[in-house]
Amino acid sequence: MTSQVSSPAEQTDGTVVGEQRKPGGAKDVRRLDRVIIRFAGDSGDGMQLTGDRFTSETASFGNDLSTLPNFPAEIRAPAGTLPGVSSFQLHFADHDILTPGDAPNVLVAMNPAALKANIGDLPRGAEIIVNTDEFSKRALQKVGYEDSPLEDGSLDGYQLHPVPLTTLTVEALKEFSLSRKEAERSKNMFALGLLSWMYHRPTEGTEKFLKSKFAKKPDIAEANIAAFRAGWNFGETTEDFAVSYEVAPATRAFPTGTYRNISGNLALAYGLVAASRQADLPLFLGSYPITPASDILHELSRHKNFGVRTFQAEDEIAGIGAALGAAFGGSLAVTTTSGPGVALKSETIGLAVSLELPLLVVDIQRGGPSTGLPTKTEQADLLQAMFGRNGEAPVPIVAPMTPADCFDAALEAARIALAYRTPVMLLSDGYLANGSEPWRIPDLEELPDLRVRFASGPNHTLEDGTEVFWPYKRDPQTLARPWAVPGTPGLEHRIGGIEKQDGTGNISYDPANHDFMVRTRQAKIDGIEVPDLEVDDPHGAKTLVLGWGSTYGPITAAVRRLRAAGDPVAQAHLRHLNPFPRNLGHVLEQYDKVVVPEMNLGQLATLIRAKYLVDAHSYNQVNGMPFKAEQLAAALKEAIDD
């Protein structure tokens, strides 16, 4: 028997496909097209691991998905407090999706702080699973609850499931020789088992993962597996959960291929390794750990077998200095950081501009200024990337759109750096870095050929017929200077930060030469070949939404909503921010109104207005979180109707 029924999923665009009533009193199964789940608890409750495991099983099941991990800024905030709440949101569906979702259908709250920090995001009718063991009087008072929200009627508008997760976990593990504290640590696995039952997730992968993770502590591995199975069995047997849900695989969402779930930082690391292999160059990373970029350093350090060398420096300046030295020595050189680190690296980036050496500067943007919001996302480093150096020091800028796109963006940044002998800024952000989505693993023949030719001998003949090497004699097409590996006989040349003479590379204070070199370096960047901007405009709209970086998902989701409601709107998204695509000016001229949503106070809009004299309308947000699709759709609708 199949029928249309009401469900909290409908509150956030989830549609109930149908309902199956099983014979013999078995529990009902409802089919949904999408679900948004948020796990929340203390930073020590394992919410990121729980979310990651649920995500991995969801990916293996074949759903499209998008995630939003949300970390507390404090390394270890006091337990049970609002600043210490860690959460992981997952949106999965039977069709292609673009964002982690605006509002959760299900909240798993491990304590009162997690409930209070997240309840404001839930639509009425959403399901709430709470660990009642943590709702003590002291824990409630710590976050400002005078009375328990489980008993005062404040949650009557939700489907509340009070579950003593801690007690049930300890009871399930009583046969293991663990202390109560050790047993309690497995309550996240109990919760994972319960949610896995609710949404028919595979279990084999999680059990295999736990055996591998705790291979040196088999008792701990078995205890976590037992807690995971107990959670599944609890869902199957308790009367409080009368319904489970199915979300079918997204069979039509993906082109044919082999897929895996991947985060932005992992995709970026893989892209850097692929770029070094395609360039046939060793990869060198000079880096200092900084949130949210550190995962790239951690990942690349695992790949020595691919010729990767990682150097954890004592500070940001040393990290980029070592990387620039590696570039001089003939490596594909990279330095990774976030906004504060870019400020410290700015002088060496300027040196790389002067030396005209390939160098990738990866900026995983976070909330600023200064230390700012280390674990929150922002797009506020664009103007720093564009102008944050002394003198005229132009640098190409590339920005990925999605977590999986970080792989391709790394390859593109490497192409530009190697072909044009220039440092390149790659602007990702915390939302992309920590979020994940399915990624189609490319075939090797799909990857670009990035091989370069080093200088091997003299390249200039003097008037007297002497053949010499001029380090600043340029390729007429790219204006790139030759790349001479140190130690190559006859190619000795001077390096340093003082202005060079055109051609010879000798120190020069000549005004005319400096003017020429400044203009030549700018012309080299302006002449970089980048693809034309593609515009998605099926209905001849009068309003264009122009985005860059991680706003792609929310913008595209908002545009889909508007078009479904009959409102024509065009969309274009920039990957190359310096230089801009050559057709950008022409594109902008075609529309009566241009709206630029950004997670800053209007930095791209400022550049667009200055360069193209277009009255671009900014829509801005700087709260440390990505845009919500519904929020953007409302703003764009207002712009269309204005």
Tab-separated table of C-alpha atoms in Angstrom, residues 445-641:
chain	number	residue	atom	x	y	z
A	445	GLU	CA	44.087	10.675	-19.873
A	446	GLU	CA	41.667	13.373	-18.706
A	447	LEU	CA	44.373	15.197	-16.773
A	448	PRO	CA	46.263	18.054	-18.463
A	449	ASP	CA	49.858	17.753	-19.608
A	450	LEU	CA	51.756	20.167	-17.364
A	451	ARG	CA	55.318	19.280	-18.350
A	452	VAL	CA	57.753	22.161	-18.624
A	453	ARG	CA	61.128	22.582	-20.268
A	454	PHE	CA	63.938	23.887	-18.131
A	455	ALA	CA	66.557	26.132	-19.659
A	456	SER	CA	69.462	24.013	-20.835
A	457	GLY	CA	71.895	26.419	-22.467
A	458	PRO	CA	72.503	29.947	-23.784
A	459	ASN	CA	69.468	31.777	-25.136
A	460	HIS	CA	70.909	35.089	-26.348
A	461	THR	CA	73.694	36.179	-28.664
A	462	LEU	CA	75.587	39.388	-27.942
A	463	GLU	CA	76.674	41.796	-30.665
A	464	ASP	CA	80.139	40.286	-30.647
A	465	GLY	CA	78.699	36.823	-31.261
A	466	THR	CA	79.099	35.548	-27.713
A	467	GLU	CA	76.331	33.196	-26.621
A	468	VAL	CA	75.051	33.925	-23.102
A	469	PHE	CA	72.157	33.061	-20.840
A	470	TRP	CA	69.697	35.868	-20.119
A	471	PRO	CA	67.424	34.881	-17.212
A	472	TYR	CA	64.817	37.520	-18.134
A	473	LYS	CA	64.566	36.919	-21.852
A	474	ARG	CA	60.894	36.130	-22.342
A	475	ASP	CA	58.725	33.721	-24.270
A	476	PRO	CA	56.936	35.945	-26.824
A	477	GLN	CA	53.595	34.192	-26.236
A	478	THR	CA	53.437	33.913	-22.454
A	479	LEU	CA	56.044	36.533	-21.447
A	480	ALA	CA	57.413	33.865	-19.098
A	481	ARG	CA	61.117	33.941	-18.374
A	482	PRO	CA	63.238	30.758	-18.620
A	483	TRP	CA	63.377	28.444	-15.601
A	484	ALA	CA	66.998	27.553	-14.955
A	485	VAL	CA	67.767	24.868	-12.377
A	486	PRO	CA	70.678	25.839	-10.112
A	487	GLY	CA	73.857	23.992	-10.927
A	488	THR	CA	73.258	23.840	-14.656
A	489	PRO	CA	76.616	24.820	-16.230
A	490	GLY	CA	76.574	28.216	-17.923
A	491	LEU	CA	73.180	29.253	-16.533
A	492	GLU	CA	74.420	31.045	-13.435
A	493	HIS	CA	72.392	34.184	-12.760
A	494	ARG	CA	71.653	36.680	-10.037
A	495	ILE	CA	68.496	36.466	-7.931
A	496	GLY	CA	67.081	38.714	-5.229
A	497	GLY	CA	64.378	41.246	-4.548
A	498	ILE	CA	65.967	44.311	-6.116
A	499	GLU	CA	64.626	45.307	-9.526
A	500	LYS	CA	66.161	43.410	-12.445
A	501	GLN	CA	67.296	44.704	-15.783
A	502	ASP	CA	65.184	43.463	-18.651
A	503	GLY	CA	66.848	40.479	-20.269
A	504	THR	CA	70.129	40.319	-18.356
A	505	GLY	CA	68.626	40.152	-14.869
A	506	ASN	CA	71.311	42.482	-13.534
A	507	ILE	CA	70.405	44.915	-10.755
A	508	SER	CA	68.891	48.050	-12.227
A	509	TYR	CA	67.803	51.384	-10.766
A	510	ASP	CA	67.028	52.864	-14.158
A	511	PRO	CA	63.572	54.565	-14.080
A	512	ALA	CA	62.667	53.568	-17.617
A	513	ASN	CA	63.642	49.942	-16.999
A	514	HIS	CA	61.557	49.793	-13.813
A	515	ASP	CA	58.549	51.203	-15.654
A	516	PHE	CA	59.033	48.623	-18.396
A	517	MET	CA	59.400	45.691	-15.979
A	518	VAL	CA	56.338	46.715	-13.967
A	519	ARG	CA	54.226	46.949	-17.106
A	520	THR	CA	55.631	43.684	-18.466
A	521	ARG	CA	54.820	41.747	-15.303
A	522	GLN	CA	51.289	43.149	-15.408
A	523	ALA	CA	50.950	42.308	-19.107
A	524	LYS	CA	52.021	38.740	-18.381
A	525	ILE	CA	49.198	38.306	-15.875
A	526	ASP	CA	46.684	40.091	-18.096
A	527	GLY	CA	47.618	37.787	-20.965
A	528	ILE	CA	46.994	34.511	-19.139
A	529	GLU	CA	44.665	32.319	-21.170
A	530	VAL	CA	41.556	31.433	-19.146
A	531	PRO	CA	38.258	30.021	-20.412
A	532	ASP	CA	35.400	32.379	-21.235
A	533	LEU	CA	32.732	32.788	-18.595
A	534	GLU	CA	29.769	30.473	-19.171
A	535	VAL	CA	26.304	31.829	-18.465
A	536	ASP	CA	23.319	29.675	-17.509
A	537	ASP	CA	20.320	31.601	-18.839
A	538	PRO	CA	17.642	29.370	-20.388
A	539	HIS	CA	14.842	31.952	-20.244
A	540	GLY	CA	16.380	35.240	-21.385
A	541	ALA	CA	16.484	36.782	-17.914
A	542	LYS	CA	17.130	40.440	-17.136
A	543	THR	CA	18.905	39.719	-13.834
A	544	LEU	CA	22.278	37.981	-13.572
A	545	VAL	CA	23.591	36.415	-10.372
A	546	LEU	CA	27.394	36.469	-10.400
A	547	GLY	CA	29.292	34.459	-7.800
A	548	TRP	CA	32.729	33.100	-7.007
A	549	GLY	CA	34.139	30.355	-4.837
A	550	SER	CA	31.993	28.413	-2.395
A	551	THR	CA	28.833	30.444	-3.015
A	552	TYR	CA	28.242	28.268	-6.088
A	553	GLY	CA	26.103	25.670	-4.285
A	554	PRO	CA	23.767	28.070	-2.435
A	555	ILE	CA	23.443	30.341	-5.474
A	556	THR	CA	22.609	27.461	-7.806
A	557	ALA	CA	20.098	26.023	-5.329
A	558	ALA	CA	18.455	29.456	-4.984
A	559	VAL	CA	18.344	29.911	-8.764
A	560	ARG	CA	16.658	26.519	-9.139
A	561	ARG	CA	13.985	27.545	-6.633
A	562	LEU	CA	13.291	30.792	-8.451
A	563	ARG	CA	13.054	29.139	-11.844
A	564	ALA	CA	10.737	26.473	-10.458
A	565	ALA	CA	8.487	29.311	-9.268
A	566	GLY	CA	8.508	30.899	-12.728
A	567	ASP	CA	11.045	33.679	-12.101
A	568	PRO	CA	13.671	33.937	-14.869
A	569	VAL	CA	17.189	34.552	-13.559
A	570	ALA	CA	20.615	34.009	-15.113
A	571	GLN	CA	23.639	32.624	-13.312
A	572	ALA	CA	27.391	32.784	-13.897
A	573	HIS	CA	30.234	31.750	-11.628
A	574	LEU	CA	33.841	32.913	-11.707
A	575	ARG	CA	36.754	30.541	-11.215
A	576	HIS	CA	39.377	33.012	-12.450
A	577	LEU	CA	39.417	36.255	-10.475
A	578	ASN	CA	42.684	37.591	-11.873
A	579	PRO	CA	42.673	37.904	-14.757
A	580	PHE	CA	38.934	37.922	-15.275
A	581	PRO	CA	37.625	35.981	-18.296
A	582	ARG	CA	37.896	38.143	-21.408
A	583	ASN	CA	34.170	38.004	-22.107
A	584	LEU	CA	33.105	39.097	-18.600
A	585	GLY	CA	32.518	42.715	-19.602
A	586	HIS	CA	30.341	41.666	-22.535
A	587	VAL	CA	28.349	39.302	-20.305
A	588	LEU	CA	27.676	42.017	-17.740
A	589	GLU	CA	26.435	44.390	-20.432
A	590	GLN	CA	23.660	41.975	-21.406
A	591	TYR	CA	21.743	42.336	-18.126
A	592	ASP	CA	19.754	45.134	-16.554
A	593	LYS	CA	20.763	44.065	-13.080
A	594	VAL	CA	23.775	42.178	-11.689
A	595	VAL	CA	23.619	40.742	-8.154
A	596	VAL	CA	26.821	39.536	-6.465
A	597	PRO	CA	26.318	37.400	-3.317
A	598	GLU	CA	29.493	37.147	-1.227
A	599	MET	CA	30.551	36.071	2.250
A	600	ASN	CA	32.271	39.427	2.755
A	601	LEU	CA	31.192	43.058	2.513
A	602	GLY	CA	31.313	43.231	-1.279
A	603	GLN	CA	34.876	42.637	-2.475
A	604	LEU	CA	34.134	41.105	-5.888
A	605	ALA	CA	31.381	43.663	-6.409
A	606	THR	CA	33.946	46.411	-5.753
A	607	LEU	CA	36.270	44.979	-8.409
A	608	ILE	CA	33.422	44.570	-10.896
A	609	ARG	CA	32.245	48.151	-10.399
A	610	ALA	CA	35.781	49.511	-10.754
A	611	LYS	CA	36.772	47.559	-13.849
A	612	TYR	CA	33.526	47.416	-15.807
A	613	LEU	CA	31.604	50.452	-14.473
A	614	VAL	CA	28.629	48.195	-13.764
A	615	ASP	CA	26.257	49.015	-10.913
A	616	ALA	CA	26.651	45.594	-9.324
A	617	HIS	CA	24.343	45.011	-6.363
A	618	SER	CA	25.973	43.318	-3.377
A	619	TYR	CA	24.276	40.793	-1.161
A	620	ASN	CA	26.566	40.068	1.749
A	621	GLN	CA	26.878	37.846	4.779
A	622	VAL	CA	29.792	37.580	7.232
A	623	ASN	CA	28.464	35.407	10.050
A	624	GLY	CA	30.933	32.558	9.620
A	625	MET	CA	28.373	30.299	7.945
A	626	PRO	CA	27.560	29.618	4.285
A	627	PHE	CA	24.496	31.133	2.650
A	628	LYS	CA	21.195	29.303	2.939
A	629	ALA	CA	19.404	28.662	-0.348
A	630	GLU	CA	16.063	29.954	0.925
A	631	GLN	CA	17.687	33.147	2.171
A	632	LEU	CA	19.397	33.754	-1.164
A	633	ALA	CA	16.259	32.941	-3.139
A	634	ALA	CA	14.313	35.572	-1.193
A	635	ALA	CA	17.007	38.188	-1.771
A	636	LEU	CA	17.235	37.410	-5.488
A	637	LYS	CA	13.445	37.461	-5.834
A	638	GLU	CA	13.441	40.934	-4.308
A	639	ALA	CA	16.129	42.042	-6.768
A	640	ILE	CA	14.167	40.653	-9.726
A	641	ASP	CA	10.957	42.375	-8.663
